[in-house]
JSON list of C-alpha atoms in Angstrom, two decimals:
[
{"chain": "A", "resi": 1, "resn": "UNK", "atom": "CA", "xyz": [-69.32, 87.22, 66.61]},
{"chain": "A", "resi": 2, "resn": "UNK", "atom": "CA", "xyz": [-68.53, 84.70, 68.96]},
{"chain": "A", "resi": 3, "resn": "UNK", "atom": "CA", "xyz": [-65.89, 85.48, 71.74]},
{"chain": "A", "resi": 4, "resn": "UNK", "atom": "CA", "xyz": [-63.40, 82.58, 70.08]},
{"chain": "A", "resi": 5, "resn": "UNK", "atom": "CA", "xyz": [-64.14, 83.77, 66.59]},
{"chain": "A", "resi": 6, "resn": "UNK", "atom": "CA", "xyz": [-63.25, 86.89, 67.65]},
{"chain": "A", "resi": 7, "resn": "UNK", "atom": "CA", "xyz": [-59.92, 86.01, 69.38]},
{"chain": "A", "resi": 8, "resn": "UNK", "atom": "CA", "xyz": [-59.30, 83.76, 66.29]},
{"chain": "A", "resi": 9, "resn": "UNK", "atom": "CA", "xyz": [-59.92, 86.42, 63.96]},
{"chain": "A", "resi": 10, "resn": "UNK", "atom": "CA", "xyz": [-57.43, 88.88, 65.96]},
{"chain": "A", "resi": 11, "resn": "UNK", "atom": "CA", "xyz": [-54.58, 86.78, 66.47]},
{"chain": "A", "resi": 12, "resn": "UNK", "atom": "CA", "xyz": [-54.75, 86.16, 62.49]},
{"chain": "A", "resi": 13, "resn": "UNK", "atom": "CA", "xyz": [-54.90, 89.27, 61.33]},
{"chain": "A", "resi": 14, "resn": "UNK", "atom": "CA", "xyz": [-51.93, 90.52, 63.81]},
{"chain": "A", "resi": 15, "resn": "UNK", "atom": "CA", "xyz": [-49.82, 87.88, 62.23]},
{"chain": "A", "resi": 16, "resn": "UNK", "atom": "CA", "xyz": [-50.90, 89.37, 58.98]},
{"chain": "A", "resi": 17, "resn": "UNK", "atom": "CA", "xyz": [-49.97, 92.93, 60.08]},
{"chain": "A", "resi": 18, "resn": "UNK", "atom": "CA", "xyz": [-46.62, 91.41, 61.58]},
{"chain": "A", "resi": 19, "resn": "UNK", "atom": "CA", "xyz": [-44.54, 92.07, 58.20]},
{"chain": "A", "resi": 20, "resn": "UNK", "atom": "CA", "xyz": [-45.96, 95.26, 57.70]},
{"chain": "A", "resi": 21, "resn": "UNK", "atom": "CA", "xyz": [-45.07, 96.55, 61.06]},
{"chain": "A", "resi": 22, "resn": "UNK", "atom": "CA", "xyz": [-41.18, 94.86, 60.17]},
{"chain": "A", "resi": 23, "resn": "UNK", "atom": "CA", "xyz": [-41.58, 97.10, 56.95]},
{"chain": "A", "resi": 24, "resn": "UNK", "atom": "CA", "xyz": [-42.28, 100.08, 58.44]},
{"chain": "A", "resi": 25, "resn": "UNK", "atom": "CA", "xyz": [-39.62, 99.67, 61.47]},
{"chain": "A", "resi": 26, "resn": "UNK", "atom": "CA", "xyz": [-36.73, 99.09, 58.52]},
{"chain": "A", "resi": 27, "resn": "UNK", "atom": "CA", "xyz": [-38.36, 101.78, 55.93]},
{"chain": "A", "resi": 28, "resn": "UNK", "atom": "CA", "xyz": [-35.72, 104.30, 56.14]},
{"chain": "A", "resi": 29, "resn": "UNK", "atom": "CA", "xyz": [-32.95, 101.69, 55.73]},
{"chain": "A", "resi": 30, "resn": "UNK", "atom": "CA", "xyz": [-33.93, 99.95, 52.19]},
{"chain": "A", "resi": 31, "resn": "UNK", "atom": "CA", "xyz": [-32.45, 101.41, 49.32]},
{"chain": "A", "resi": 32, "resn": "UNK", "atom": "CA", "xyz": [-34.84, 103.19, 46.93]},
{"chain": "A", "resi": 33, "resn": "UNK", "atom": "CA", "xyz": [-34.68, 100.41, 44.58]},
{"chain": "A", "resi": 34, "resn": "UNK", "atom": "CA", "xyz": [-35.19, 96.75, 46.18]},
{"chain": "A", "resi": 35, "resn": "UNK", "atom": "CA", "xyz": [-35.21, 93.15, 44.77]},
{"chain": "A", "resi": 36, "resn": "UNK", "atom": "CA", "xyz": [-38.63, 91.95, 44.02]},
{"chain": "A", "resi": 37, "resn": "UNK", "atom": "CA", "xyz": [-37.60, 88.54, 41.97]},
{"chain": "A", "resi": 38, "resn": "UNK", "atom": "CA", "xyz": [-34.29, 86.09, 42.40]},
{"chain": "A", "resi": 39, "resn": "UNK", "atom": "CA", "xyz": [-32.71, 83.51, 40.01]},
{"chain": "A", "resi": 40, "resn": "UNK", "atom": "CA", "xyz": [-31.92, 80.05, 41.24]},
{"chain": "A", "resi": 41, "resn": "UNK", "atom": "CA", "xyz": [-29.11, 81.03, 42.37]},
{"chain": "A", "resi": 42, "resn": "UNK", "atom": "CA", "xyz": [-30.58, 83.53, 45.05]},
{"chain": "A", "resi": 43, "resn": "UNK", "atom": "CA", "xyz": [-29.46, 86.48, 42.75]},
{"chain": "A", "resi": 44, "resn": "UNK", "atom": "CA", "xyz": [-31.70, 89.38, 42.22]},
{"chain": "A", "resi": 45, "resn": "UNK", "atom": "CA", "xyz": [-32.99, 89.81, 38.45]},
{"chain": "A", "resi": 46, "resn": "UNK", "atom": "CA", "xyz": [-36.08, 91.90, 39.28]},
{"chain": "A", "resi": 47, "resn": "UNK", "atom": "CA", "xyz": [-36.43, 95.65, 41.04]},
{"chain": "A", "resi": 48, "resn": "UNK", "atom": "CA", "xyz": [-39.07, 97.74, 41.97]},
{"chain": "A", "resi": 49, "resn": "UNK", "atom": "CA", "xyz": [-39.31, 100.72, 44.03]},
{"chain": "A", "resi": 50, "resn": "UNK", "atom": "CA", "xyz": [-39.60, 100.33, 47.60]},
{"chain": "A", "resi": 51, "resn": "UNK", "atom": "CA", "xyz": [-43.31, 101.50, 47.79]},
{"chain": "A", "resi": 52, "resn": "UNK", "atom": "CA", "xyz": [-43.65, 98.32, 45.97]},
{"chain": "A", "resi": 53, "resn": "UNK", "atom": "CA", "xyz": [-42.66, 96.16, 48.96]},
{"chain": "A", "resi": 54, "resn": "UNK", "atom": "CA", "xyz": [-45.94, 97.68, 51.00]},
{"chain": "A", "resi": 55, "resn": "UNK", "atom": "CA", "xyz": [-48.09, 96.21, 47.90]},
{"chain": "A", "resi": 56, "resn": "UNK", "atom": "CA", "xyz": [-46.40, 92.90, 47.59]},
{"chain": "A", "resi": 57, "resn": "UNK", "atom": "CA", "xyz": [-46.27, 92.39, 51.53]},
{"chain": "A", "resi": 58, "resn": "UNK", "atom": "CA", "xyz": [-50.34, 93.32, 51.48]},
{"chain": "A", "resi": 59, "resn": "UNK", "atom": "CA", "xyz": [-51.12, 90.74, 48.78]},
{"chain": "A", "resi": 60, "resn": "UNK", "atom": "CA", "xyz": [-48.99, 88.10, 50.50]},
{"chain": "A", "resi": 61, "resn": "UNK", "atom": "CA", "xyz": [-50.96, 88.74, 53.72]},
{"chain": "A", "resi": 62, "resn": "UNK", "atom": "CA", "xyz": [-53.99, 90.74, 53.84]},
{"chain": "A", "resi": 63, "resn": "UNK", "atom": "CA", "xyz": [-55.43, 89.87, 50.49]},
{"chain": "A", "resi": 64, "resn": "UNK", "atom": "CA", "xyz": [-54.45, 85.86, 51.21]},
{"chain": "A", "resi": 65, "resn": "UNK", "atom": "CA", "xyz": [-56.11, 86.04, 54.52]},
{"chain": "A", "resi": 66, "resn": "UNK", "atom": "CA", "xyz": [-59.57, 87.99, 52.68]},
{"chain": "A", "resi": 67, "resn": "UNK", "atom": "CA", "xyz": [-59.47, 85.67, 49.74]},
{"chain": "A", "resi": 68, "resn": "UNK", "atom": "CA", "xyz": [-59.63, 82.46, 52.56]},
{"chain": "A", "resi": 69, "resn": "UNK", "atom": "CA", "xyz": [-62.29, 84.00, 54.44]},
{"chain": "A", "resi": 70, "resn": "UNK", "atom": "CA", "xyz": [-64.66, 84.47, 51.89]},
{"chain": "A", "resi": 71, "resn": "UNK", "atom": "CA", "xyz": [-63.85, 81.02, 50.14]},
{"chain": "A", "resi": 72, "resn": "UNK", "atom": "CA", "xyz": [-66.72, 79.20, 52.72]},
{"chain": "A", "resi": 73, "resn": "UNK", "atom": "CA", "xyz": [-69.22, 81.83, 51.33]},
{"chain": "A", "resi": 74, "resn": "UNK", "atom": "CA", "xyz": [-68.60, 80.89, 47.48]},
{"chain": "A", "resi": 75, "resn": "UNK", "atom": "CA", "xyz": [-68.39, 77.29, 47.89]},
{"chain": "A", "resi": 76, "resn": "UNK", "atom": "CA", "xyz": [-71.42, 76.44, 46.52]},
{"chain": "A", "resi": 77, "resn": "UNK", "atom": "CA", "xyz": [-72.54, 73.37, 48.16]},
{"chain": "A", "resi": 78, "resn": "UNK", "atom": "CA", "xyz": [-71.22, 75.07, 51.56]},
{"chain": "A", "resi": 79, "resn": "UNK", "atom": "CA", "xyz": [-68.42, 71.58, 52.21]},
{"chain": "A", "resi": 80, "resn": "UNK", "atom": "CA", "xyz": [-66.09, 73.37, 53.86]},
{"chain": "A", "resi": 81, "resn": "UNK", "atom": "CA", "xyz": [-68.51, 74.57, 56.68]},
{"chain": "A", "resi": 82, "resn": "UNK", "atom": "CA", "xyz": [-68.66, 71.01, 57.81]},
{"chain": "A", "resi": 83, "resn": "UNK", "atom": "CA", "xyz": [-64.95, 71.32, 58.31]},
{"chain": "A", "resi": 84, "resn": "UNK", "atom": "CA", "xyz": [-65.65, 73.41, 61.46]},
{"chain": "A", "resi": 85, "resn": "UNK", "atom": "CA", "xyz": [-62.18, 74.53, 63.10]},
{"chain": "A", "resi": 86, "resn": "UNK", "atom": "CA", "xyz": [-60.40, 72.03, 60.67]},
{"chain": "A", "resi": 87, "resn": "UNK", "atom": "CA", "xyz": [-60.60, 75.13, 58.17]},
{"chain": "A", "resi": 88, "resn": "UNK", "atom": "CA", "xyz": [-59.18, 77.72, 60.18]},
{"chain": "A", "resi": 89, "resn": "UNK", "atom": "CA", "xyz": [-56.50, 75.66, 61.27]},
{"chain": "A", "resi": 90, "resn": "UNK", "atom": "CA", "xyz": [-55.37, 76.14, 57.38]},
{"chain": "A", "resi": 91, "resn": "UNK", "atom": "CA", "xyz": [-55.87, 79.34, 57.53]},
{"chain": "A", "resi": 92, "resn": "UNK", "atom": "CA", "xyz": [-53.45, 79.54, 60.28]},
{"chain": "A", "resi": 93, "resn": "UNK", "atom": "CA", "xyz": [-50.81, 77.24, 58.23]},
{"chain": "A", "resi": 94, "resn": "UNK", "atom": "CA", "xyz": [-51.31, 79.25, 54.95]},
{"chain": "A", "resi": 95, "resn": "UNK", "atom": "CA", "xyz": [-51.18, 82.78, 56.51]},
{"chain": "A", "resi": 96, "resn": "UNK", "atom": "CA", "xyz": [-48.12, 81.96, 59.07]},
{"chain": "A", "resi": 97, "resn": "UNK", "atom": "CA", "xyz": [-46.33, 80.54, 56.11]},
{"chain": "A", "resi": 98, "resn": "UNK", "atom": "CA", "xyz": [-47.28, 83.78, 53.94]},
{"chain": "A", "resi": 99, "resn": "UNK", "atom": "CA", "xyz": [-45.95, 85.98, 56.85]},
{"chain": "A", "resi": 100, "resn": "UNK", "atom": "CA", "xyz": [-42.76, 84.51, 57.45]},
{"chain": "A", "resi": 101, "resn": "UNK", "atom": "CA", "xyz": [-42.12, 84.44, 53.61]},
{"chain": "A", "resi": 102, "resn": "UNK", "atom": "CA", "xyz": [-42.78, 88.16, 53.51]},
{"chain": "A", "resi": 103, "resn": "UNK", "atom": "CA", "xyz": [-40.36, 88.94, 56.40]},
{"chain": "A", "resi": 104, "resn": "UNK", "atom": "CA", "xyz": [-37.75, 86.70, 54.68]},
{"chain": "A", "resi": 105, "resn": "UNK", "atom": "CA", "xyz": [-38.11, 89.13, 51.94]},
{"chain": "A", "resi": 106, "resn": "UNK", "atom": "CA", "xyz": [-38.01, 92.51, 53.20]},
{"chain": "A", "resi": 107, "resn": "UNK", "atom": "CA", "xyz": [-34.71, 90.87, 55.13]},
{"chain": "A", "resi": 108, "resn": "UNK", "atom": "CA", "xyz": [-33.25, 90.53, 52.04]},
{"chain": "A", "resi": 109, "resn": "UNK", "atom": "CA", "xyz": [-33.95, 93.66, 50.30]},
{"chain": "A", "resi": 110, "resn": "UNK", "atom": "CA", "xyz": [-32.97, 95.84, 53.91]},
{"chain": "A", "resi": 111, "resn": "UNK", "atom": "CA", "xyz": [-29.92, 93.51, 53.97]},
{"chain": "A", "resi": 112, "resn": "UNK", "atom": "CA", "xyz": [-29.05, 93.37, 50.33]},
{"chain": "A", "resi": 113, "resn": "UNK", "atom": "CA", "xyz": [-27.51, 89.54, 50.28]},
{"chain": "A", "resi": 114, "resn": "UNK", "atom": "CA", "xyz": [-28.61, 87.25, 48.10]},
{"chain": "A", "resi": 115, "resn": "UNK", "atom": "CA", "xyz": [-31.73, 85.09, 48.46]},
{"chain": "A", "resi": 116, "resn": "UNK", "atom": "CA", "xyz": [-31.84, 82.86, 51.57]},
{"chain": "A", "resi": 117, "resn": "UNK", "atom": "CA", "xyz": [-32.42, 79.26, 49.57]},
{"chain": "A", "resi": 118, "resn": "UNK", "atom": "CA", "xyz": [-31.76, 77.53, 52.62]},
{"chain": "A", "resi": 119, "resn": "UNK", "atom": "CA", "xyz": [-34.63, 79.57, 54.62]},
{"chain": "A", "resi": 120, "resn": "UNK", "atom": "CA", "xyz": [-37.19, 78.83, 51.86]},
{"chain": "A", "resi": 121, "resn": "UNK", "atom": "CA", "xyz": [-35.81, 75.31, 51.78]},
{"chain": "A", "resi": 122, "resn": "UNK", "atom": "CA", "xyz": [-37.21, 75.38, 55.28]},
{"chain": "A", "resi": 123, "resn": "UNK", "atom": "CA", "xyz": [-40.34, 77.58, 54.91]},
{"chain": "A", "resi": 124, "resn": "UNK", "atom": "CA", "xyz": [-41.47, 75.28, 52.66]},
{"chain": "A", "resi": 125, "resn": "UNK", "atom": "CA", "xyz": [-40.69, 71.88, 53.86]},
{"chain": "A", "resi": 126, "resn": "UNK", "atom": "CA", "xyz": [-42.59, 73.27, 56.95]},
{"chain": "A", "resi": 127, "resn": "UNK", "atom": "CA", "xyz": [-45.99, 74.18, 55.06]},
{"chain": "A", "resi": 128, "resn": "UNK", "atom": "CA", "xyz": [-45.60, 70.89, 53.48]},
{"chain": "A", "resi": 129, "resn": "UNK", "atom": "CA", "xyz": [-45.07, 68.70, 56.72]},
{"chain": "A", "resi": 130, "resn": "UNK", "atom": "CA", "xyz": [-48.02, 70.81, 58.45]},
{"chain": "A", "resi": 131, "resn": "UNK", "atom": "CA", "xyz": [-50.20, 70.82, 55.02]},
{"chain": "A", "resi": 132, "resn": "UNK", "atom": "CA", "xyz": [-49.33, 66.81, 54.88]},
{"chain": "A", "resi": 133, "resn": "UNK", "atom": "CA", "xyz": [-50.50, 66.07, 58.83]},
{"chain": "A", "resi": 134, "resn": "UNK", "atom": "CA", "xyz": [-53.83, 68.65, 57.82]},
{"chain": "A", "resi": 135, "resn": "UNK", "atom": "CA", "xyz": [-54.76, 66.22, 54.79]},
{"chain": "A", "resi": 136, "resn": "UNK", "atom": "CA", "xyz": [-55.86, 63.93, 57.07]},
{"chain": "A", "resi": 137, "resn": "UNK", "atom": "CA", "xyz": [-58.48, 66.04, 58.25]},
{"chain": "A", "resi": 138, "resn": "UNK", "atom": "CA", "xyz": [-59.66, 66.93, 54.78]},
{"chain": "A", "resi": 139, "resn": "UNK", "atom": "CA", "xyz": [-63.36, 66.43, 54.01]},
{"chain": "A", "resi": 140, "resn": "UNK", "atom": "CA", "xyz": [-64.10, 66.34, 49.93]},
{"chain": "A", "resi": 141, "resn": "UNK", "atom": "CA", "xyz": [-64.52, 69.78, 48.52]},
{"chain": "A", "resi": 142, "resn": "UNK", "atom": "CA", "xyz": [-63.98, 72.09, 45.40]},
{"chain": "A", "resi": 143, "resn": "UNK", "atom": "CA", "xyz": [-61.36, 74.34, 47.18]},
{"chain": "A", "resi": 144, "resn": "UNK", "atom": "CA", "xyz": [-58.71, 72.15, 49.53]},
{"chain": "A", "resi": 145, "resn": "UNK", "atom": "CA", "xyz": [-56.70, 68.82, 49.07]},
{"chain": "A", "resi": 146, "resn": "UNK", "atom": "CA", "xyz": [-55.92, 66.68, 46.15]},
{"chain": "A", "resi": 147, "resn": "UNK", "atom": "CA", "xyz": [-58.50, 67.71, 43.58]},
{"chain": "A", "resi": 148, "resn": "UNK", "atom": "CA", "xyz": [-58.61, 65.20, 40.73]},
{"chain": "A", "resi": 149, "resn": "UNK", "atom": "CA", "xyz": [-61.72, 64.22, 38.76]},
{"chain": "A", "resi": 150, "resn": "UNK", "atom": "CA", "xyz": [-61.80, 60.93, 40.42]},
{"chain": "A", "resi": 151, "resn": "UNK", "atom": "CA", "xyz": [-61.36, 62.63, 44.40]},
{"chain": "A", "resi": 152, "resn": "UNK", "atom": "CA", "xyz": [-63.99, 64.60, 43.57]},
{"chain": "A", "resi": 153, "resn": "UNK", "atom": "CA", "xyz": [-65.87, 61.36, 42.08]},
{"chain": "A", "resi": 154, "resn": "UNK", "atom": "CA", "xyz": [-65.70, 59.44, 44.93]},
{"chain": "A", "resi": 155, "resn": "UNK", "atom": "CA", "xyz": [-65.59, 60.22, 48.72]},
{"chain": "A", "resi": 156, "resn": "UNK", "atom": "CA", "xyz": [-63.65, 56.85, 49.60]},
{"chain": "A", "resi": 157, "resn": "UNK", "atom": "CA", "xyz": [-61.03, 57.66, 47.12]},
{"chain": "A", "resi": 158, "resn": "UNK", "atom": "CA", "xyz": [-60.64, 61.09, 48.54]},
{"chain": "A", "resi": 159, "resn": "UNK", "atom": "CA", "xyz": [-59.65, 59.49, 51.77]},
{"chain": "A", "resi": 160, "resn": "UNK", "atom": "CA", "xyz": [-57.36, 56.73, 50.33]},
{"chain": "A", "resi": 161, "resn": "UNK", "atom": "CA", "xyz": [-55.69, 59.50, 48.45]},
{"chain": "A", "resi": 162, "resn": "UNK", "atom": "CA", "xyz": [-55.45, 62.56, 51.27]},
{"chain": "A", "resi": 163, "resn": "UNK", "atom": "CA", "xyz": [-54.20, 59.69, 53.61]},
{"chain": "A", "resi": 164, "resn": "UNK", "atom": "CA", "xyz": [-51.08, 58.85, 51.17]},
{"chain": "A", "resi": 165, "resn": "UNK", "atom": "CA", "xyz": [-50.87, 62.21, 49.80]},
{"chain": "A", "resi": 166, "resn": "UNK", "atom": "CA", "xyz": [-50.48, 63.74, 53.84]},
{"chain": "A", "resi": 167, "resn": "UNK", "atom": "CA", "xyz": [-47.82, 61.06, 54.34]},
{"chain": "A", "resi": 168, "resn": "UNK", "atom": "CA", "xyz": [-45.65, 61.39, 51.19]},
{"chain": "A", "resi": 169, "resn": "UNK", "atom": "CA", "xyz": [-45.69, 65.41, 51.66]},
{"chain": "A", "resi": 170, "resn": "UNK", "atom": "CA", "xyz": [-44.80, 64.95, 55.60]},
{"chain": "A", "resi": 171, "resn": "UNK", "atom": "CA", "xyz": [-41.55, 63.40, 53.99]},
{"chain": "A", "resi": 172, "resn": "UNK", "atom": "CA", "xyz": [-41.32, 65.58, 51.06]},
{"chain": "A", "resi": 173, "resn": "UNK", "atom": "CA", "xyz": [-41.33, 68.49, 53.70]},
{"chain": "A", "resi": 174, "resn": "UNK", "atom": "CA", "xyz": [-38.50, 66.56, 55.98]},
{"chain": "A", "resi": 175, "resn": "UNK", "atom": "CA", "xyz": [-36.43, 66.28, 52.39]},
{"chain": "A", "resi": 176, "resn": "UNK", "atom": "CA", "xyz": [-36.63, 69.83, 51.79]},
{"chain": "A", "resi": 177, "resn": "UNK", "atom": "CA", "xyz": [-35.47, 70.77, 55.46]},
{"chain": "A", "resi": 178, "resn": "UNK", "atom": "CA", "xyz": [-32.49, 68.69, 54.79]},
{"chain": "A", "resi": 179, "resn": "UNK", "atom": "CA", "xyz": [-31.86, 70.05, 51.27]},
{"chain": "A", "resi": 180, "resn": "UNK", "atom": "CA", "xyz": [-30.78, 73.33, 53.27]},
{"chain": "A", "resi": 181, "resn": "UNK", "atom": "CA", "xyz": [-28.13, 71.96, 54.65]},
{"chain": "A", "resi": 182, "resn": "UNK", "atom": "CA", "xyz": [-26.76, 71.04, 51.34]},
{"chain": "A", "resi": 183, "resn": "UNK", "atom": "CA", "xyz": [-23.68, 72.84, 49.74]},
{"chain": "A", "resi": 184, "resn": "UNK", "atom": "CA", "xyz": [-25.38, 75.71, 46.88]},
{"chain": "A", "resi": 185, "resn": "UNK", "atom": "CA", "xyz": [-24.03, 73.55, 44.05]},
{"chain": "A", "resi": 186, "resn": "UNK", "atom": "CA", "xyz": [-26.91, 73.44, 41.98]},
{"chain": "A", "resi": 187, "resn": "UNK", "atom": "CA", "xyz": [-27.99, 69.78, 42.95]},
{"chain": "A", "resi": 188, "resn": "UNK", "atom": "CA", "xyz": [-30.53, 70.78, 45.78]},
{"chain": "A", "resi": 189, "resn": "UNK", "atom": "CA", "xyz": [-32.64, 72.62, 42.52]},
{"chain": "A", "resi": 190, "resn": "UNK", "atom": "CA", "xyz": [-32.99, 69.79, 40.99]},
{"chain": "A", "resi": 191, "resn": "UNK", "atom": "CA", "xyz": [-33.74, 67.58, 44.23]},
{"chain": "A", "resi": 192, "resn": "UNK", "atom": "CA", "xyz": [-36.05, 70.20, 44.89]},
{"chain": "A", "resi": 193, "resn": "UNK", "atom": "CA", "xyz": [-38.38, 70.05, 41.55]},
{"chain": "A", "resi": 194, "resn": "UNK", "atom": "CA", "xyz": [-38.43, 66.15, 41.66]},
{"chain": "A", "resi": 195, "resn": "UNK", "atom": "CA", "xyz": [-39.60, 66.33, 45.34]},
{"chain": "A", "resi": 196, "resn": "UNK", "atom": "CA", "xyz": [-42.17, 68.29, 44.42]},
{"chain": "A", "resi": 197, "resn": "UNK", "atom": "CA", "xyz": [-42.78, 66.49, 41.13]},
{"chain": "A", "resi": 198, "resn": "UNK", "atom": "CA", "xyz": [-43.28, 63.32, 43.02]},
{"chain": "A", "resi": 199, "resn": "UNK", "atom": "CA", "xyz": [-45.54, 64.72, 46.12]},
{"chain": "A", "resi": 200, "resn": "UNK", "atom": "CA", "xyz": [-47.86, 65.96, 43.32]},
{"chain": "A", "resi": 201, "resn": "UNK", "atom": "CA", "xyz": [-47.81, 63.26, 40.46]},
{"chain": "A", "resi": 202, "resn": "UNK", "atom": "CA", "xyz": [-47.62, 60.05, 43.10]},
{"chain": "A", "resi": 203, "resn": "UNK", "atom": "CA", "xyz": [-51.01, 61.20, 44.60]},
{"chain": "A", "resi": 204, "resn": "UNK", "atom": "CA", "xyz": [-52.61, 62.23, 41.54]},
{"chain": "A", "resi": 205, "resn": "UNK", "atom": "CA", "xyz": [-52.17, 58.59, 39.73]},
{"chain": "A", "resi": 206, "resn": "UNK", "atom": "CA", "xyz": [-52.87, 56.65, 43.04]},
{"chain": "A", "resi": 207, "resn": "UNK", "atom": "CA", "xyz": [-56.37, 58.42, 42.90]},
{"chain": "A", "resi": 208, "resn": "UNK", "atom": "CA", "xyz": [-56.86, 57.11, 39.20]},
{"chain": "A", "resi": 209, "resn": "UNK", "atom": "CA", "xyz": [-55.54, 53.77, 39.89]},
{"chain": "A", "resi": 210, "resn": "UNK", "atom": "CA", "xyz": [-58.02, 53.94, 43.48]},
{"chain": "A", "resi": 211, "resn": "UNK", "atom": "CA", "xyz": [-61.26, 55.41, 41.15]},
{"chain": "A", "resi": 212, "resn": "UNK", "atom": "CA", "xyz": [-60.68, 52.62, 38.42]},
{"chain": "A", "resi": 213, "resn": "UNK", "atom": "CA", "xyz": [-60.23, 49.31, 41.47]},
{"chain": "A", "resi": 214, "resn": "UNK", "atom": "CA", "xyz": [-63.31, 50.49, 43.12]},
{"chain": "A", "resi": 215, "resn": "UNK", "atom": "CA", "xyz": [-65.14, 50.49, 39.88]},
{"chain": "A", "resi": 216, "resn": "UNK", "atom": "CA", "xyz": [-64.16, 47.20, 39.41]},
{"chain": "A", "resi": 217, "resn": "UNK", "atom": "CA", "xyz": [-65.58, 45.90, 42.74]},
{"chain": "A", "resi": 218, "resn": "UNK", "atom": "CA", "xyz": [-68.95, 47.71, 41.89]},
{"chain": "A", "resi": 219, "resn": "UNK", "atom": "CA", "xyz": [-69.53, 45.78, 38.30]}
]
């Protein structure tokens, strides 16, 4: 393995092992049943013992980081190989993201307040606005991006799509951020599902309405 793969490699799976070494330091404070699923409101509705929390924390990390290094080896037409560093860099975004979700977590169950909307408000307008500047570097494959039939159909309408798609999550991440700094009325739920409602569905049509004007221009 190559000196940089190596470093690469090392500095991922510390940040992996990051909110496992948080779980360990707080062990002896969480109760012996913890929260392990909230209501919209933040409020716990789910428990599980605490040994639990070293399985969920493992799967949110460790397995995430496994299951995206041995994605290049099952793609079958080996696309995402071409991608170079541009992979790894979302390997960085998804396991950070992963991480720092996990450590919100175990705060909450040591701490035993409700669920931190506002910090997931932010967590995920982050992986958006990172995910959204990444489309850009997107090359057409089975695994990453906006996979519709007609991406996947046509590598021009891949691009047309990634490059709207990266912008309109940018500012779907931005919206989220500020969502957190809304009062916990109820309104920010719904702001949030139409957010992501439109960041989804916006792309997904423009890549129809893309795939049917280009066959136009071929006939």
């Amino acid at each position: 393995m190559k000196a940089t793969n190596l470093t690469r490699e090392t500095i991922l799976w510390v940040i992996v092992f990051i909110p496992l070494v948080y779980l360990a330091v707080v062990w002896d404070s969480l109760p012996e049943q913890v929260p392990v699923h909230f209501n919209l409101k933040g409020e716990a509705d789910g428990w599980a013992g605490k040994t639990a929390m070293i399985f969920i924390v493992l799967g949110m990390t460790a397995l995430l980081n496994l299951i995206l290094l041995a994605v290049p080896y099952i793609d079958p037409k080996r696309k995402l190989n071409y991608m170079g560093s541009k992979y790894h860099q979302l390997r960085f975004i998804l396991v950070i993201f992963m991480a720092a979700l996990a450590l919100l977590l175990l705060h909450t169950a040591q701490s035993q307040d409700a669920f931190q909307r506002n910090a997931l408000f932010i967590l995920i307008g982050g992986l958006l606005i990172a995910l959204g500047n990444y489309f850009q570097a997107v090359k057409p494959n089975y695994f990453i991006g906006i996979r519709t039939p007609w991406t996947l159909e046509s590598e021009q309408v891949w691009r047309k799509t990634h490059r709207l798609g990266g912008i309109l999550w940018i500012i779907g991440g931005i919206l989220l951020i500020l969502l957190s700094v809304l009062p916990a009325d109820g309104l920010e739920h719904v702001l949030f599902i139409v957010i992501i409602a439109l960041i989804v569905l916006v792309p997904t049509v423009y890549s129809f309405i893309a795939y049917r004007k280009e066959l136009r221009q071929q006939t």
